[in-house]
Amino acid sequence: MIVVSCFDHSTNMVKPWAEAGYTCYCVDIQHPEGEHREGNIIKVGADMLDWMLPREEIAFAAFFPPCTNVAVSGARWFRDKGIGALWRALRLFDVSVKLAELSGAPDMLNVLERCLEREYNPFEHDNQSSLYHDLSAVVAKAKGQNA
């Protein structure tokens, strides 16, 4: 069984899988063209619009399409980038969904079709619980909820 991680230049996501013995494919247009193996990690330099999944059983697949041209944080530049930038970004999201479905991986977290069930906040993991509790109370109050 293999692991596939697309739009993954760093290969950080697959390192625990590789250490556990899985062969991991990390596909990113920034890798050198072709396939280059480093231990259990195979870096694939390819455009996601042209790449096909390996014909092996896939244990886990992850897709991290760039959000540069769709994130609200960059909205002020949308007009300058033009509709083509949005179209290209949506094509990458579309190919991600199609490849995820084709992968046959046993589970899929799909945040495109439903709301996330849990919000994670960095304060939950910094050992400053009083600061997190204070922040949670402020956020809850702003949302009209009880802390």
mmCIF file of C-alpha atoms in Angstrom:
data_model
loop_
_atom_site.group_PDB
_atom_site.id
_atom_site.type_symbol
_atom_site.label_atom_id
_atom_site.label_comp_id
_atom_site.label_asym_id
_atom_site.label_seq_id
_atom_site.Cartn_x
_atom_site.Cartn_y
_atom_site.Cartn_z
ATOM 1 C CA MET A 1 0.000 0.000 0.000
ATOM 2 C CA ILE A 2 1.118 3.528 -0.731
ATOM 3 C CA VAL A 3 0.462 7.077 0.433
ATOM 4 C CA VAL A 4 -0.117 9.937 -1.997
ATOM 5 C CA SER A 5 0.324 13.591 -1.061
ATOM 6 C CA CYS A 6 -0.364 16.121 -3.790
ATOM 7 C CA PHE A 7 0.772 19.747 -3.878
ATOM 8 C CA ASP A 8 3.392 18.700 -1.327
ATOM 9 C CA HIS A 9 6.791 20.268 -1.880
ATOM 10 C CA SER A 10 8.080 19.875 1.691
ATOM 11 C CA THR A 11 7.188 16.155 2.080
ATOM 12 C CA ASN A 12 6.573 16.840 5.789
ATOM 13 C CA MET A 13 3.068 15.371 5.710
ATOM 14 C CA VAL A 14 4.249 11.921 4.620
ATOM 15 C CA LYS A 15 7.324 11.541 6.836
ATOM 16 C CA PRO A 16 5.510 9.571 9.589
ATOM 17 C CA TRP A 17 4.021 7.298 6.918
ATOM 18 C CA ALA A 18 7.439 6.767 5.302
ATOM 19 C CA GLU A 19 8.979 5.975 8.692
ATOM 20 C CA ALA A 20 6.212 3.393 9.196
ATOM 21 C CA GLY A 21 7.284 1.651 5.977
ATOM 22 C CA TYR A 22 4.840 3.054 3.413
ATOM 23 C CA THR A 23 6.027 4.120 -0.021
ATOM 24 C CA CYS A 24 4.958 7.753 -0.299
ATOM 25 C CA TYR A 25 4.447 9.785 -3.453
ATOM 26 C CA CYS A 26 4.768 13.565 -2.999
ATOM 27 C CA VAL A 27 3.627 15.338 -6.125
ATOM 28 C CA ASP A 28 4.430 18.996 -6.697
ATOM 29 C CA ILE A 29 5.250 21.087 -9.731
ATOM 30 C CA GLN A 30 8.222 22.514 -7.781
ATOM 31 C CA HIS A 31 9.990 19.126 -7.584
ATOM 32 C CA PRO A 32 12.427 18.358 -10.417
ATOM 33 C CA GLU A 33 10.581 16.786 -13.344
ATOM 34 C CA GLY A 34 10.060 13.037 -13.095
ATOM 35 C CA GLU A 35 10.293 10.713 -10.089
ATOM 36 C CA HIS A 36 13.155 10.898 -7.582
ATOM 37 C CA ARG A 37 13.274 8.456 -4.669
ATOM 38 C CA GLU A 38 14.723 9.297 -1.252
ATOM 39 C CA GLY A 39 14.168 6.292 1.012
ATOM 40 C CA ASN A 40 10.424 5.597 1.130
ATOM 41 C CA ILE A 41 9.562 9.037 -0.285
ATOM 42 C CA ILE A 42 9.224 9.487 -4.031
ATOM 43 C CA LYS A 43 9.216 13.130 -5.107
ATOM 44 C CA VAL A 44 7.257 13.539 -8.313
ATOM 45 C CA GLY A 45 7.781 16.695 -10.347
ATOM 46 C CA ALA A 46 4.558 17.029 -12.315
ATOM 47 C CA ASP A 47 1.643 19.318 -13.015
ATOM 48 C CA MET A 48 -1.381 17.948 -11.153
ATOM 49 C CA LEU A 49 -3.541 18.552 -14.223
ATOM 50 C CA ASP A 50 -1.468 15.949 -16.111
ATOM 51 C CA TRP A 51 -0.529 13.468 -13.359
ATOM 52 C CA MET A 52 -2.250 10.126 -12.794
ATOM 53 C CA LEU A 53 -2.379 8.054 -9.617
ATOM 54 C CA PRO A 54 -0.096 4.998 -9.356
ATOM 55 C CA ARG A 55 -1.882 1.678 -9.924
ATOM 56 C CA GLU A 56 -1.261 0.475 -6.389
ATOM 57 C CA GLU A 57 -3.586 0.237 -3.420
ATOM 58 C CA ILE A 58 -3.667 3.603 -1.651
ATOM 59 C CA ALA A 59 -3.834 3.664 2.138
ATOM 60 C CA PHE A 60 -4.069 7.443 2.433
ATOM 61 C CA ALA A 61 -4.273 10.369 0.041
ATOM 62 C CA ALA A 62 -3.945 14.068 0.842
ATOM 63 C CA PHE A 63 -4.448 17.065 -1.405
ATOM 64 C CA PHE A 64 -3.358 20.611 -0.617
ATOM 65 C CA PRO A 65 -4.263 22.679 -3.697
ATOM 66 C CA PRO A 66 -2.977 26.245 -3.518
ATOM 67 C CA CYS A 67 -5.555 28.689 -2.227
ATOM 68 C CA THR A 68 -3.685 31.851 -3.253
ATOM 69 C CA ASN A 69 -6.264 32.824 -5.856
ATOM 70 C CA VAL A 70 -9.383 31.869 -3.902
ATOM 71 C CA ALA A 71 -8.655 32.854 -0.282
ATOM 72 C CA VAL A 72 -10.493 35.892 1.033
ATOM 73 C CA SER A 73 -7.200 37.164 2.463
ATOM 74 C CA GLY A 74 -6.135 37.963 -1.105
ATOM 75 C CA ALA A 75 -9.453 39.362 -2.283
ATOM 76 C CA ARG A 76 -8.083 42.847 -2.851
ATOM 77 C CA TRP A 77 -5.923 41.458 -5.685
ATOM 78 C CA PHE A 78 -8.660 39.404 -7.390
ATOM 79 C CA ARG A 79 -9.498 42.130 -9.917
ATOM 80 C CA ASP A 80 -5.842 42.551 -10.943
ATOM 81 C CA LYS A 81 -5.303 38.800 -11.292
ATOM 82 C CA GLY A 82 -8.360 38.400 -13.466
ATOM 83 C CA ILE A 83 -10.834 35.591 -13.855
ATOM 84 C CA GLY A 84 -8.145 33.312 -15.320
ATOM 85 C CA ALA A 85 -6.392 33.005 -11.950
ATOM 86 C CA LEU A 86 -9.651 31.935 -10.312
ATOM 87 C CA TRP A 87 -10.353 29.488 -13.133
ATOM 88 C CA ARG A 88 -6.885 27.886 -12.807
ATOM 89 C CA ALA A 89 -7.294 27.585 -9.019
ATOM 90 C CA LEU A 90 -10.693 25.938 -9.378
ATOM 91 C CA ARG A 91 -9.291 23.469 -11.923
ATOM 92 C CA LEU A 92 -6.696 22.387 -9.335
ATOM 93 C CA PHE A 93 -9.406 21.932 -6.701
ATOM 94 C CA ASP A 94 -11.466 19.963 -9.221
ATOM 95 C CA VAL A 95 -8.610 17.620 -10.148
ATOM 96 C CA SER A 96 -7.929 17.103 -6.426
ATOM 97 C CA VAL A 97 -11.490 15.969 -5.783
ATOM 98 C CA LYS A 98 -11.473 13.673 -8.822
ATOM 99 C CA LEU A 99 -8.158 12.062 -7.890
ATOM 100 C CA ALA A 100 -9.272 11.666 -4.266
ATOM 101 C CA GLU A 101 -12.383 9.840 -5.433
ATOM 102 C CA LEU A 102 -10.367 7.676 -7.851
ATOM 103 C CA SER A 103 -7.780 6.841 -5.189
ATOM 104 C CA GLY A 104 -10.057 4.403 -3.417
ATOM 105 C CA ALA A 105 -8.535 5.475 -0.103
ATOM 106 C CA PRO A 106 -10.788 4.111 2.665
ATOM 107 C CA ASP A 107 -11.787 7.448 4.216
ATOM 108 C CA MET A 108 -12.065 10.971 2.945
ATOM 109 C CA LEU A 109 -12.430 14.196 4.893
ATOM 110 C CA ASN A 110 -14.291 16.430 2.516
ATOM 111 C CA VAL A 111 -14.531 20.001 3.711
ATOM 112 C CA LEU A 112 -15.811 21.225 0.353
ATOM 113 C CA GLU A 113 -19.279 19.774 0.879
ATOM 114 C CA ARG A 114 -19.908 20.337 4.567
ATOM 115 C CA CYS A 115 -18.869 22.510 7.455
ATOM 116 C CA LEU A 116 -16.007 21.437 9.655
ATOM 117 C CA GLU A 117 -17.216 19.773 12.830
ATOM 118 C CA ARG A 118 -14.446 21.241 14.952
ATOM 119 C CA GLU A 119 -12.370 24.400 14.829
ATOM 120 C CA TYR A 120 -8.779 24.062 15.982
ATOM 121 C CA ASN A 121 -7.021 27.001 17.531
ATOM 122 C CA PRO A 122 -3.254 27.215 18.055
ATOM 123 C CA PHE A 123 -3.887 28.332 21.642
ATOM 124 C CA GLU A 124 -5.163 24.811 22.381
ATOM 125 C CA HIS A 125 -1.619 23.498 22.013
ATOM 126 C CA ASP A 126 0.611 26.124 23.639
ATOM 127 C CA ASN A 127 0.277 25.144 27.314
ATOM 128 C CA GLN A 128 -1.230 28.523 28.158
ATOM 129 C CA SER A 129 -4.695 27.302 29.046
ATOM 130 C CA SER A 130 -5.683 30.474 30.915
ATOM 131 C CA LEU A 131 -4.914 32.591 27.850
ATOM 132 C CA TYR A 132 -6.880 30.168 25.660
ATOM 133 C CA HIS A 133 -9.826 30.165 28.076
ATOM 134 C CA ASP A 134 -9.876 33.982 28.112
ATOM 135 C CA LEU A 135 -9.757 34.099 24.315
ATOM 136 C CA SER A 136 -12.473 31.430 24.048
ATOM 137 C CA ALA A 137 -14.741 33.472 26.300
ATOM 138 C CA VAL A 138 -14.230 36.586 24.154
ATOM 139 C CA VAL A 139 -14.933 34.661 20.933
ATOM 140 C CA ALA A 140 -17.997 32.940 22.403
ATOM 141 C CA LYS A 141 -19.361 36.262 23.640
ATOM 142 C CA ALA A 142 -18.819 37.797 20.194
ATOM 143 C CA LYS A 143 -20.765 34.897 18.667
ATOM 144 C CA GLY A 144 -23.555 35.314 21.233
ATOM 145 C CA GLN A 145 -22.772 32.023 22.992
ATOM 146 C CA ASN A 146 -22.107 31.192 26.626
ATOM 147 C CA ALA A 147 -18.431 30.620 27.397
#
